[in-house]
Short mmCIF file of C-alpha atoms (C1' of nucleotides) in Angstrom, two decimals:
data_model
loop_
_atom_site.label_atom_id
_atom_site.label_comp_id
_atom_site.label_asym_id
_atom_site.label_seq_id
_atom_site.Cartn_x
_atom_site.Cartn_y
_atom_site.Cartn_z
CA UNK A 133 29.58 -83.69 -99.14
CA UNK A 134 32.95 -84.06 -97.92
CA UNK A 135 34.50 -87.21 -98.66
CA UNK A 136 37.29 -87.95 -95.70
CA UNK A 137 39.93 -88.52 -97.55
CA UNK A 138 41.54 -91.28 -95.74
CA UNK A 139 38.68 -93.61 -96.86
CA UNK A 140 39.64 -94.35 -100.77
CA UNK A 141 42.50 -96.95 -100.06
CA UNK A 142 42.12 -97.45 -95.94
CA UNK A 143 44.93 -95.14 -95.54
CA UNK A 144 46.15 -93.70 -91.83
CA UNK A 145 47.22 -90.09 -92.64
CA UNK A 146 49.10 -89.96 -89.60
CA UNK A 147 51.69 -93.16 -90.54
CA UNK A 148 52.18 -90.46 -93.95
CA UNK A 149 55.62 -89.58 -93.73
CA UNK A 150 55.88 -86.01 -93.93
CA UNK A 151 58.36 -85.92 -96.74
CA UNK A 152 55.85 -87.24 -98.66
CA UNK A 153 53.76 -85.17 -97.92
CA UNK A 154 56.01 -82.03 -98.16
CA UNK A 155 56.35 -83.74 -101.96
CA UNK A 156 52.92 -83.12 -103.01
CA UNK A 157 52.65 -79.61 -102.15
CA UNK A 158 55.84 -79.26 -104.34
CA UNK A 159 53.69 -81.69 -107.25
CA UNK A 160 50.51 -79.14 -106.64
CA UNK A 161 52.59 -76.07 -107.15
CA UNK A 162 54.28 -77.83 -110.29
CA UNK A 163 50.89 -79.13 -111.99
CA UNK A 164 49.48 -75.65 -111.68
CA UNK A 165 52.83 -74.52 -113.27
CA UNK A 166 51.27 -76.36 -116.09
CA UNK A 167 47.82 -76.02 -116.11
CA UNK A 168 48.39 -71.87 -116.75
CA UNK A 169 50.02 -73.09 -120.16
CA UNK A 170 47.46 -75.39 -121.04
CA UNK A 171 49.39 -78.39 -120.53
CA UNK A 172 46.74 -81.09 -120.59
CA UNK A 173 49.17 -84.53 -119.47
CA UNK A 174 52.21 -84.76 -118.17
CA UNK A 175 54.62 -88.67 -117.53
CA UNK A 176 56.58 -88.35 -114.44
CA UNK A 177 59.39 -88.01 -116.25
CA UNK A 178 58.88 -84.48 -117.96
CA UNK A 179 57.17 -83.54 -114.79
CA UNK A 180 61.02 -84.54 -113.00
CA UNK A 181 62.80 -83.53 -115.34
CA UNK A 182 60.98 -79.53 -115.60
CA UNK A 183 60.63 -78.60 -111.40
CA UNK A 184 63.78 -80.96 -110.66
CA UNK A 185 62.05 -83.89 -108.88
CA UNK A 186 62.80 -88.31 -109.31
CA UNK A 187 60.40 -89.18 -111.78
CA UNK A 188 60.31 -92.93 -109.59
CA UNK A 189 59.27 -90.74 -106.43
CA UNK A 190 56.67 -88.85 -107.84
CA UNK A 191 55.12 -92.28 -108.38
CA UNK A 192 55.81 -93.58 -105.00
CA UNK A 193 54.50 -91.13 -103.62
CA UNK A 194 51.30 -90.65 -105.55
CA UNK A 195 51.05 -94.78 -105.66
CA UNK A 196 50.38 -95.05 -101.80
CA UNK A 197 47.39 -92.71 -102.13
CA UNK A 198 45.71 -94.69 -105.12
CA UNK A 199 46.14 -94.73 -109.58
CA UNK A 200 45.60 -92.14 -110.41
CA UNK A 201 48.15 -92.67 -113.68
CA UNK A 202 47.08 -94.00 -117.78
CA UNK A 203 49.64 -96.49 -117.76
CA UNK A 204 51.57 -95.90 -120.91
CA UNK A 205 50.57 -92.12 -120.75
CA UNK A 206 50.79 -90.04 -117.89
CA UNK A 207 48.61 -88.02 -115.40
CA UNK A 208 46.04 -85.44 -116.47
CA UNK A 209 47.10 -82.81 -115.01
CA UNK A 210 44.34 -81.21 -113.79
CA UNK A 211 43.17 -84.49 -112.22
CA UNK A 212 46.82 -84.54 -110.89
CA UNK A 213 46.02 -81.57 -109.47
CA UNK A 214 42.58 -82.12 -107.93
CA UNK A 215 43.11 -85.25 -106.25
CA UNK A 216 46.60 -83.73 -104.90
CA UNK A 217 44.52 -80.54 -103.51
CA UNK A 218 41.65 -82.87 -101.95
CA UNK A 219 44.85 -85.11 -100.03
CA UNK A 220 46.47 -82.16 -98.83
CA UNK A 221 42.75 -81.05 -97.09
CA UNK A 222 43.11 -78.02 -99.36
CA UNK A 223 39.67 -77.72 -100.63
CA UNK A 224 38.59 -76.93 -97.03
CA UNK A 225 39.08 -73.35 -95.48
CA UNK A 226 41.03 -73.36 -92.81
CA UNK A 227 40.90 -70.29 -89.73
CA UNK A 228 44.19 -69.31 -88.82
CA UNK A 229 45.13 -66.64 -86.23
CA UNK A 230 48.69 -65.09 -85.80
CA UNK A 231 50.38 -64.91 -82.54
CA UNK A 232 52.69 -62.09 -82.22
CA UNK A 233 52.71 -58.89 -84.41
CA UNK A 234 56.21 -57.74 -85.17
CA UNK A 235 57.39 -57.95 -87.73
CA UNK A 236 57.08 -61.76 -89.07
CA UNK A 237 53.58 -62.28 -87.99
CA UNK A 238 52.79 -58.36 -89.61
CA UNK A 239 54.16 -59.89 -92.76
CA UNK A 240 52.41 -63.51 -92.77
CA UNK A 241 48.87 -61.08 -92.26
CA UNK A 242 49.80 -59.61 -95.55
CA UNK A 243 51.25 -62.66 -97.22
CA UNK A 244 49.48 -63.87 -99.90
CA UNK A 245 49.79 -67.29 -99.96
CA UNK A 246 48.22 -67.62 -95.91
CA UNK A 247 45.17 -65.99 -97.68
CA UNK A 248 43.89 -68.58 -100.32
CA UNK A 249 41.03 -70.05 -100.32
CA UNK A 250 42.03 -72.44 -98.68
CA UNK A 251 43.82 -70.81 -95.35
CA UNK A 252 42.39 -67.73 -93.84
CA UNK A 253 43.79 -65.19 -91.72
CA UNK A 254 41.48 -64.48 -89.35
CA UNK A 255 42.87 -62.31 -86.46
CA UNK A 256 46.27 -61.69 -84.95
CA UNK A 257 47.18 -61.16 -81.45
CA UNK A 258 50.26 -59.08 -79.51
CA UNK A 259 50.93 -57.67 -75.89
CA UNK A 260 51.67 -54.89 -77.09
CA UNK A 261 48.50 -52.39 -76.80
CA UNK A 262 50.31 -50.36 -79.14
CA UNK A 263 49.45 -52.79 -81.76
CA UNK A 264 46.26 -53.87 -80.44
CA UNK A 265 43.09 -52.17 -82.07
CA UNK A 266 44.41 -51.86 -85.42
CA UNK A 267 43.93 -53.63 -88.75
CA UNK A 268 47.33 -55.26 -90.78
CA UNK A 269 45.72 -55.38 -94.13
CA UNK A 270 42.12 -57.10 -93.44
CA UNK A 271 43.46 -58.75 -89.87
CA UNK A 272 42.23 -57.43 -86.77
CA UNK A 273 44.32 -57.14 -83.67
CA UNK A 274 44.02 -57.97 -80.40
CA UNK A 275 44.98 -57.58 -77.72
CA UNK A 276 47.24 -61.35 -75.85
CA UNK A 277 44.91 -61.42 -72.80
CA UNK A 278 41.91 -62.71 -75.36
CA UNK A 279 43.73 -65.00 -76.93
CA UNK A 280 40.94 -68.08 -76.28
CA UNK A 281 38.15 -65.89 -76.48
CA UNK A 282 38.82 -64.56 -80.45
CA UNK A 283 39.82 -68.04 -81.30
CA UNK A 284 36.83 -69.38 -79.94
CA UNK A 285 34.44 -66.31 -81.69
CA UNK A 286 36.92 -67.25 -85.26
CA UNK A 287 36.64 -70.96 -84.67
CA UNK A 288 40.35 -71.15 -85.81
CA UNK A 289 41.21 -74.73 -85.93
CA UNK A 290 44.77 -73.31 -87.02
CA UNK A 291 48.01 -71.14 -84.92
CA UNK A 292 50.88 -69.07 -86.80
CA UNK A 293 53.03 -68.80 -83.11
CA UNK A 294 55.76 -65.52 -84.43
CA UNK A 295 56.58 -64.47 -80.69
CA UNK A 296 60.16 -64.32 -79.12
CA UNK A 297 61.27 -67.38 -77.61
CA UNK A 298 60.76 -66.93 -73.48
CA UNK A 299 56.72 -66.38 -74.50
CA UNK A 300 56.32 -69.36 -77.16
CA UNK A 301 55.57 -72.10 -74.44
CA UNK A 302 53.12 -70.18 -72.49
CA UNK A 303 50.81 -69.06 -76.13
CA UNK A 304 51.65 -72.54 -77.48
CA UNK A 305 50.02 -73.87 -74.15
CA UNK A 306 46.95 -72.14 -74.52
CA UNK A 307 46.72 -72.65 -78.08
CA UNK A 308 45.93 -76.44 -77.46
CA UNK A 309 43.75 -75.69 -74.59
CA UNK A 310 41.53 -72.91 -76.62
CA UNK A 311 41.41 -76.31 -79.05
CA UNK A 312 43.58 -74.67 -81.75
CA UNK A 313 44.85 -78.32 -84.03
CA UNK A 314 48.33 -77.57 -85.65
CA UNK A 315 50.47 -74.51 -84.78
CA UNK A 316 53.32 -73.25 -87.67
CA UNK A 317 55.79 -72.38 -84.63
CA UNK A 318 57.94 -70.13 -85.96
CA UNK A 319 59.65 -68.92 -82.27
CA UNK A 320 63.42 -70.34 -82.07
CA UNK A 321 62.17 -73.81 -79.77
CA UNK A 322 61.35 -76.62 -80.52
CA UNK A 323 57.45 -77.02 -79.25
CA UNK A 324 56.99 -80.67 -78.80
CA UNK A 325 53.58 -82.02 -81.19
CA UNK A 326 50.59 -83.41 -78.84
CA UNK A 327 47.83 -86.06 -79.65
CA UNK A 328 45.43 -83.23 -80.49
CA UNK A 329 47.58 -80.18 -81.32
CA UNK A 330 50.20 -80.78 -84.12
CA UNK A 331 52.71 -78.30 -84.03
CA UNK A 332 55.78 -77.77 -86.84
CA UNK A 333 58.78 -75.32 -85.80
CA UNK A 334 60.36 -73.40 -88.11
CA UNK A 335 63.12 -71.67 -86.79
CA UNK A 336 64.10 -69.48 -89.56
CA UNK A 337 67.50 -68.75 -88.16
CA UNK A 338 68.00 -72.43 -88.33
CA UNK A 339 68.19 -72.44 -92.66
CA UNK A 340 70.47 -69.36 -92.42
CA UNK A 341 72.85 -71.48 -89.85
CA UNK A 342 72.54 -74.53 -92.54
CA UNK A 343 73.90 -72.18 -95.54
CA UNK A 344 76.66 -71.03 -93.56
CA UNK A 345 77.64 -74.77 -92.59
CA UNK A 346 77.83 -75.59 -96.08
CA UNK A 347 80.57 -71.93 -97.00
CA UNK A 348 84.05 -71.64 -97.20
CA UNK A 349 85.71 -69.40 -94.13
CA UNK A 350 86.74 -66.98 -97.59
CA UNK A 351 82.68 -66.07 -98.04
CA UNK A 352 83.29 -64.41 -94.56
CA UNK A 353 85.15 -61.87 -92.53
CA UNK B 1471 93.47 -66.21 -87.83
CA UNK B 1472 90.43 -68.01 -89.04
CA UNK B 1473 90.88 -71.57 -88.73
CA UNK B 1474 89.40 -74.14 -91.36
CA UNK B 1475 86.78 -76.15 -90.21
CA UNK B 1476 87.10 -79.24 -91.67
CA UNK B 1477 90.81 -79.01 -90.54
CA UNK B 1478 90.16 -81.23 -87.39
CA UNK B 1479 89.28 -84.46 -88.59
CA UNK B 1480 90.22 -83.91 -92.10
CA UNK B 1481 85.91 -84.27 -92.78
CA UNK B 1482 84.48 -82.84 -95.78
CA UNK B 1483 81.79 -80.64 -95.27
CA UNK B 1484 80.35 -81.37 -98.14
CA UNK B 1485 79.30 -84.56 -97.12
CA UNK B 1486 77.76 -84.54 -93.20
CA UNK B 1487 73.83 -84.29 -93.35
CA UNK B 1488 71.20 -81.64 -93.08
CA UNK B 1489 69.66 -83.02 -91.44
CA UNK B 1490 72.63 -83.09 -88.37
CA UNK B 1491 74.07 -79.35 -89.64
CA UNK B 1492 69.94 -78.52 -89.12
CA UNK B 1493 69.86 -80.42 -85.52
CA UNK B 1494 73.66 -78.26 -84.73
CA UNK B 1495 71.51 -75.33 -84.60
CA UNK B 1496 69.64 -76.44 -81.81
CA UNK B 1497 71.74 -77.81 -80.03
CA UNK B 1498 73.24 -74.34 -79.64
CA UNK B 1499 69.38 -72.88 -79.68
CA UNK B 1500 69.56 -75.30 -75.75
CA UNK B 1501 73.04 -74.28 -75.27
CA UNK B 1502 72.46 -71.12 -74.95
CA UNK B 1503 69.11 -71.16 -73.31
CA UNK B 1504 71.14 -73.26 -69.93
CA UNK B 1505 74.46 -70.78 -70.64
CA UNK B 1506 72.09 -67.63 -70.13
CA UNK B 1507 71.18 -69.26 -66.48
CA UNK B 1508 74.69 -70.55 -65.54
CA UNK B 1509 74.57 -73.65 -65.91
CA UNK B 1510 78.15 -75.02 -66.26
CA UNK B 1511 78.01 -78.89 -67.72
CA UNK B 1512 75.19 -80.61 -69.30
CA UNK B 1513 75.23 -83.90 -69.92
CA UNK B 1514 73.24 -86.00 -73.62
CA UNK B 1515 70.58 -87.07 -71.30
CA UNK B 1516 69.81 -83.68 -69.51
CA UNK B 1517 69.63 -81.81 -72.50
CA UNK B 1518 67.70 -84.76 -74.73
CA UNK B 1519 65.21 -84.49 -71.47
CA UNK B 1520 64.74 -81.04 -71.71
CA UNK B 1521 64.94 -79.65 -75.12
CA UNK B 1522 62.80 -82.76 -76.94
CA UNK B 1523 65.59 -83.97 -78.19
CA UNK B 1524 67.34 -87.40 -78.57
CA UNK B 1525 70.03 -87.71 -76.43
CA UNK B 1526 71.94 -91.26 -78.82
CA UNK B 1527 71.38 -88.71 -81.09
CA UNK B 1528 72.76 -86.08 -79.92
CA UNK B 1529 76.67 -87.76 -79.20
CA UNK B 1530 76.31 -89.35 -82.23
CA UNK B 1531 75.57 -85.73 -84.11
CA UNK B 1532 78.79 -84.56 -81.95
CA UNK B 1533 81.01 -87.53 -83.12
CA UNK B 1534 81.29 -86.31 -86.88
CA UNK B 1535 83.06 -83.60 -85.76
CA UNK B 1536 85.62 -84.53 -82.76
CA UNK B 1537 85.59 -85.56 -78.66
CA UNK B 1538 83.77 -82.97 -76.83
CA UNK B 1539 82.61 -84.70 -73.79
CA UNK B 1540 84.04 -85.68 -71.03
CA UNK B 1541 83.17 -89.74 -70.60
CA UNK B 1542 81.81 -89.91 -66.59
CA UNK B 1543 80.46 -86.64 -66.77
CA UNK B 1544 79.36 -84.36 -69.51
CA UNK B 1545 79.85 -81.47 -71.82
CA UNK B 1546 80.48 -78.34 -70.68
CA UNK B 1547 78.19 -75.81 -72.02
CA UNK B 1548 80.88 -73.16 -72.67
CA UNK B 1549 82.79 -74.96 -74.31
CA UNK B 1550 80.34 -77.08 -76.49
CA UNK B 1551 78.41 -73.95 -77.63
CA UNK B 1552 81.44 -72.31 -79.52
CA UNK B 1553 83.00 -75.61 -80.15
CA UNK B 1554 79.08 -75.23 -82.74
CA UNK B 1555 79.76 -72.22 -83.11
CA UNK B 1556 82.68 -72.51 -84.50
CA UNK B 1557 81.60 -75.55 -86.62
CA UNK B 1558 78.33 -73.53 -87.83
CA UNK B 1559 80.89 -71.20 -89.40
CA UNK B 1560 78.77 -68.57 -86.98
CA UNK B 1561 82.31 -66.82 -85.44
CA UNK B 1562 82.53 -65.00 -89.18
CA UNK B 1563 80.42 -62.65 -90.32
CA UNK B 1564 78.72 -63.48 -93.94
CA UNK B 1565 77.14 -60.21 -95.46
CA UNK B 1566 73.54 -60.85 -97.11
CA UNK B 1567 71.30 -59.02 -99.47
CA UNK B 1568 66.95 -59.55 -99.71
CA UNK B 1569 65.78 -59.66 -102.97
CA UNK B 1570 62.59 -58.68 -103.72
CA UNK B 1571 61.10 -55.81 -100.42
CA UNK B 1572 58.21 -57.36 -100.01
CA UNK B 1573 55.55 -57.91 -96.30
CA UNK B 1574 58.47 -61.08 -95.82
CA UNK B 1575 61.75 -59.51 -97.56
CA UNK B 1576 60.76 -56.44 -95.57
CA UNK B 1577 60.72 -58.29 -92.22
CA UNK B 1578 63.66 -60.64 -92.70
CA UNK B 1579 65.41 -56.92 -93.54
CA UNK B 1580 64.09 -56.47 -89.91
CA UNK B 1581 64.55 -60.14 -87.92
CA UNK B 1582 66.44 -59.53 -85.51
CA UNK B 1583 67.87 -63.19 -86.21
CA UNK B 1584 68.91 -61.78 -89.44
CA UNK B 1585 71.43 -59.05 -87.64
CA UNK B 1586 73.34 -60.37 -84.95
CA UNK B 1587 77.01 -60.74 -86.06
CA UNK B 1588 77.05 -64.03 -87.52
CA UNK B 1589 74.67 -62.64 -90.49
CA UNK B 1590 73.94 -58.77 -91.23
CA UNK B 1591 71.59 -57.54 -93.77
CA UNK B 1592 73.50 -54.74 -95.81
CA UNK B 1593 70.79 -53.78 -99.00
CA UNK B 1594 67.58 -54.79 -100.72
CA UNK B 1595 66.39 -54.63 -103.95
CA UNK B 1596 63.67 -54.25 -105.46
CA UNK B 1597 61.50 -53.94 -108.34
CA UNK B 1598 58.95 -51.00 -107.11
CA UNK B 1599 60.91 -48.11 -107.59
CA UNK B 1600 58.11 -46.88 -105.06
CA UNK B 1601 60.21 -48.45 -102.52
CA UNK B 1602 64.03 -47.94 -103.59
CA UNK B 1603 65.87 -45.07 -102.20
CA UNK B 1604 64.52 -45.16 -99.03
CA UNK B 1605 65.48 -47.26 -96.16
CA UNK B 1606 63.71 -50.53 -94.38
CA UNK B 1607 65.35 -49.75 -90.69
CA UNK B 1608 69.18 -50.00 -91.00
CA UNK B 1609 68.61 -51.50 -94.61
CA UNK B 1610 68.49 -49.23 -97.45
CA UNK B 1611 66.42 -50.59 -100.42
CA UNK B 1612 68.18 -50.62 -104.06
CA UNK B 1613 67.14 -50.38 -107.74
CA UNK B 1614 66.78 -54.66 -108.48
CA UNK B 1615 68.92 -53.53 -112.15
CA UNK B 1616 71.43 -52.57 -109.96
CA UNK B 1617 71.46 -56.16 -108.02
CA UNK B 1618 75.43 -57.28 -109.64
CA UNK B 1619 76.64 -53.68 -108.26
CA UNK B 1620 75.21 -53.76 -104.72
CA UNK B 1621 76.48 -57.13 -104.42
CA UNK B 1622 80.13 -56.06 -105.39
CA UNK B 1623 80.09 -53.27 -103.79
CA UNK B 1624 78.31 -54.79 -100.80
CA UNK B 1625 81.32 -57.54 -100.53
CA UNK B 1626 77.25 -59.86 -99.72
CA UNK B 1627 78.35 -63.48 -100.39
CA UNK B 1628 74.43 -64.74 -99.36
CA UNK B 1629 70.96 -64.06 -100.53
CA UNK B 1630 67.65 -64.48 -99.26
CA UNK B 1631 65.25 -64.40 -102.62
CA UNK B 1632 61.81 -62.93 -101.29
CA UNK B 1633 59.94 -62.33 -104.80
CA UNK B 1634 57.42 -64.10 -106.71
CA UNK B 1635 57.77 -67.53 -107.94
CA UNK B 1636 58.02 -66.56 -112.09
CA UNK B 1637 60.52 -63.62 -110.51
CA UNK B 1638 62.85 -65.92 -109.23
CA UNK B 1639 64.85 -68.07 -111.42
CA UNK B 1640 66.05 -65.10 -112.76
CA UNK B 1641 66.61 -63.93 -109.91
CA UNK B 1642 68.86 -67.07 -108.76
CA UNK B 1643 70.70 -66.29 -111.74
CA UNK B 1644 72.14 -62.79 -111.46
CA UNK B 1645 72.99 -63.62 -107.89
CA UNK B 1646 75.40 -66.60 -109.23
CA UNK B 1647 76.71 -64.39 -111.49
CA UNK B 1648 77.90 -61.74 -109.50
CA UNK B 1649 78.82 -64.57 -107.06
CA UNK B 1650 76.34 -64.96 -104.21
CA UNK B 1651 77.13 -68.40 -102.59
CA UNK B 1652 74.59 -69.26 -100.87
CA UNK B 1653 70.52 -68.56 -101.63
CA UNK B 1654 67.83 -68.87 -99.02
CA UNK B 1655 64.86 -69.04 -101.33
CA UNK B 1656 61.56 -68.24 -99.99
CA UNK B 1657 59.69 -68.26 -103.45
CA UNK B 1658 57.94 -70.64 -104.58
CA UNK B 1659 59.57 -73.03 -106.55
CA UNK B 1660 62.89 -75.40 -105.80
CA UNK B 1661 65.73 -73.74 -107.35
CA UNK B 1662 68.35 -75.71 -107.56
CA UNK B 1663 71.78 -75.98 -106.08
CA UNK B 1664 74.91 -75.48 -108.32
CA UNK B 1665 78.58 -76.48 -106.85
CA UNK B 1666 79.82 -73.13 -106.43
CA UNK B 1667 75.91 -71.17 -105.45
CA UNK B 1668 73.61 -73.56 -102.61
CA UNK B 1669 70.52 -73.41 -102.40
CA UNK B 1670 67.83 -73.86 -99.90
CA UNK B 1671 64.18 -73.69 -100.75
CA UNK B 1672 62.06 -72.69 -97.94
CA UNK B 1673 59.19 -72.47 -99.02
CA UNK B 1674 56.17 -71.65 -96.15
CA UNK B 1675 53.06 -72.42 -98.09
CA UNK B 1676 54.17 -76.31 -97.99
CA UNK B 1677 54.82 -75.82 -94.37
CA UNK B 1678 51.37 -74.23 -93.35
CA UNK B 1679 49.91 -77.72 -95.98
CA UNK B 1680 52.07 -80.24 -94.43
CA UNK B 1681 49.66 -78.68 -90.88
CA UNK B 1682 46.21 -79.69 -93.90
CA UNK B 1683 47.09 -82.99 -94.20
CA UNK B 1684 46.83 -84.43 -90.53
CA UNK B 1685 44.29 -82.52 -90.28
CA UNK B 1686 41.14 -83.98 -89.94
CA UNK B 1687 38.18 -82.50 -92.08
CA UNK B 1688 36.07 -81.68 -89.14
CA UNK B 1689 38.26 -79.09 -88.86
CA UNK B 1690 37.90 -76.68 -91.59
CA UNK B 1691 34.82 -75.25 -93.47
"C1'" DT C 1421 54.93 -99.63 -127.32
"C1'" DC C 1422 55.02 -96.57 -123.53
"C1'" DA C 1423 54.52 -95.09 -118.74
"C1'" DT C 1424 52.84 -96.76 -114.55
"C1'" DG C 1425 52.77 -99.42 -110.24
"C1'" DT C 1426 55.80 -102.48 -107.58
"C1'" DG C 1427 58.46 -105.65 -104.89
"C1'" DA C 1428 63.38 -106.37 -104.17
"C1'" DA C 1429 67.90 -103.64 -103.52
"C1'" DG C 1430 70.27 -100.04 -102.07
"C1'" DC C 1431 71.63 -95.72 -98.89
"C1'" DA C 1432 70.72 -93.12 -94.69
"C1'" DG C 1433 68.66 -92.08 -90.76
"C1'" DT C 1434 68.16 -93.22 -86.30
"C1'" DT C 1435 67.99 -96.37 -81.76
"C1'" DC C 1436 70.49 -99.42 -79.20
"C1'" DA C 1437 73.44 -101.48 -76.20
"C1'" DC C 1438 77.98 -102.06 -74.64
"C1'" DA C 1439 82.75 -100.85 -74.77
"C1'" DG C 1440 86.05 -97.76 -72.88
"C1'" DC C 1441 87.42 -94.14 -70.01
"C1'" DG C 1442 87.47 -90.32 -67.03
"C1'" DC D 1476 80.93 -95.51 -61.07
"C1'" DG D 1477 78.72 -92.22 -65.01
"C1'" DC D 1478 78.34 -91.05 -69.39
"C1'" DT D 1479 80.41 -90.85 -73.41
"C1'" DG D 1480 81.88 -92.39 -78.03
"C1'" DT D 1481 80.66 -96.07 -81.25
"C1'" DG D 1482 80.03 -100.47 -84.10
"C1'" DA D 1483 75.56 -103.27 -85.24
"C1'" DA D 1484 70.44 -103.45 -85.40
"C1'" DC D 1485 66.94 -101.61 -86.87
"C1'" DT D 1486 63.93 -98.28 -88.93
"C1'" DG D 1487 62.81 -95.93 -93.15
"C1'" DC D 1488 63.42 -93.76 -97.27
"C1'" DT D 1489 65.28 -93.82 -101.92
"C1'" DT D 1490 65.97 -95.74 -106.17
"C1'" DC D 1491 65.79 -99.72 -109.58
"C1'" DA D 1492 64.33 -102.42 -112.28
"C1'" DC D 1493 60.60 -104.77 -114.58
"C1'" DA D 1494 56.56 -106.56 -114.43
"C1'" DT D 1495 51.07 -105.02 -115.91
"C1'" DG D 1496 47.67 -103.62 -118.56
"C1'" DA D 1497 45.92 -99.37 -121.16
#
DNA sequence: TCATGTGAAGCAGTTCACAGCG
DNA sequence: CGCTGTGAACTGCTTCACATGA
């Protein structure tokens, strides 16, 4: 059985803030760390203290999805972790294709976090014939031209875009047309989300530049 | 001469919003694309239209740093690009060390965006002796134990952290102690910024999980 | 008693609408 | 006239403070 995540409180997933969702991931990470140490119960204040978070924000974030805590006590670590994991849809397994097997695409194909139970990189494609026909870790690399077929045959619903900027828009369009529902885009172009295909743009250069902005000039040459 | 970026309007860099700074990077990217096409002048509305941005937000963002536009006309593409590049501190060159030469660290050492004029990866370190003494692209890999010496000798002021979660806090402390002023942290732990060392936490898994949250359950198994 | 869950307050970020200027 | 630059309105996010309930 796959209980709908929204069903519980009549909540519309689409109107939860991205900021809240990102913090849920962080809460889950933190809870897993406590679990590994054998901690059974934790208060919002303890969580905040140890992991550089805000106690009231933790409570507000969680309250949107139900009442998971016990007043006067705190939250059950394992129960809350399970609940957040379910909210994030991590108790399902999503098949992922990688478009562009350059430096970054290759690293992500081998990246352990992208190959646990919740996500499974099933294939990569690249336009360079020298890269196709091989395997990167467990991931077979196909021709860029076979993208639609690879998606159909693998049943992938998510994609990682790791191609140069000029190749990204066409790849994005093909992914959406082939039924991909979510794209993590590392190319340095802002691709728009549509109703059927959500895009998360993640240009790594932007974040290096953010750091550079706040750095004093004396730190460069 | 290195004119202080804040000097112009008596602006305190520290109180500019991260969101604004990230958008400056995107504006710069967009302007470079126009420049390559030979476009000389552009209005905020044209920029917004073509690159999925907001016209009033572009104007508000830029207005914090001065008056760069011409009323009734728009912005000079090359001039604005130069101005934003200067604001972001990209006309300086920052030396960067990578801690952890696993999948991701290795990919970033070869990543072209991290090795243009503004950023230069000068060295990597890894705790695995099998990885040290080699070169990844142009980047020499040293022993993790030599981190402080590598930083001192290379004059690096920025670092990329690409180690497992449990190794990250110690590495972070060492980086700060060795004089590193900015850290891009890919490890799945939230490291705090201090007054002397700014940290940008960038856990890739968080962003895959964001996409999973908004995906319907039917898209997994 | 103690920590959650929550309305209300406060703050930050975005959009609007138009005055100002080339 | 057209587009920038900007106060004012608005929206959304975070923090506060306390009523609620184990």
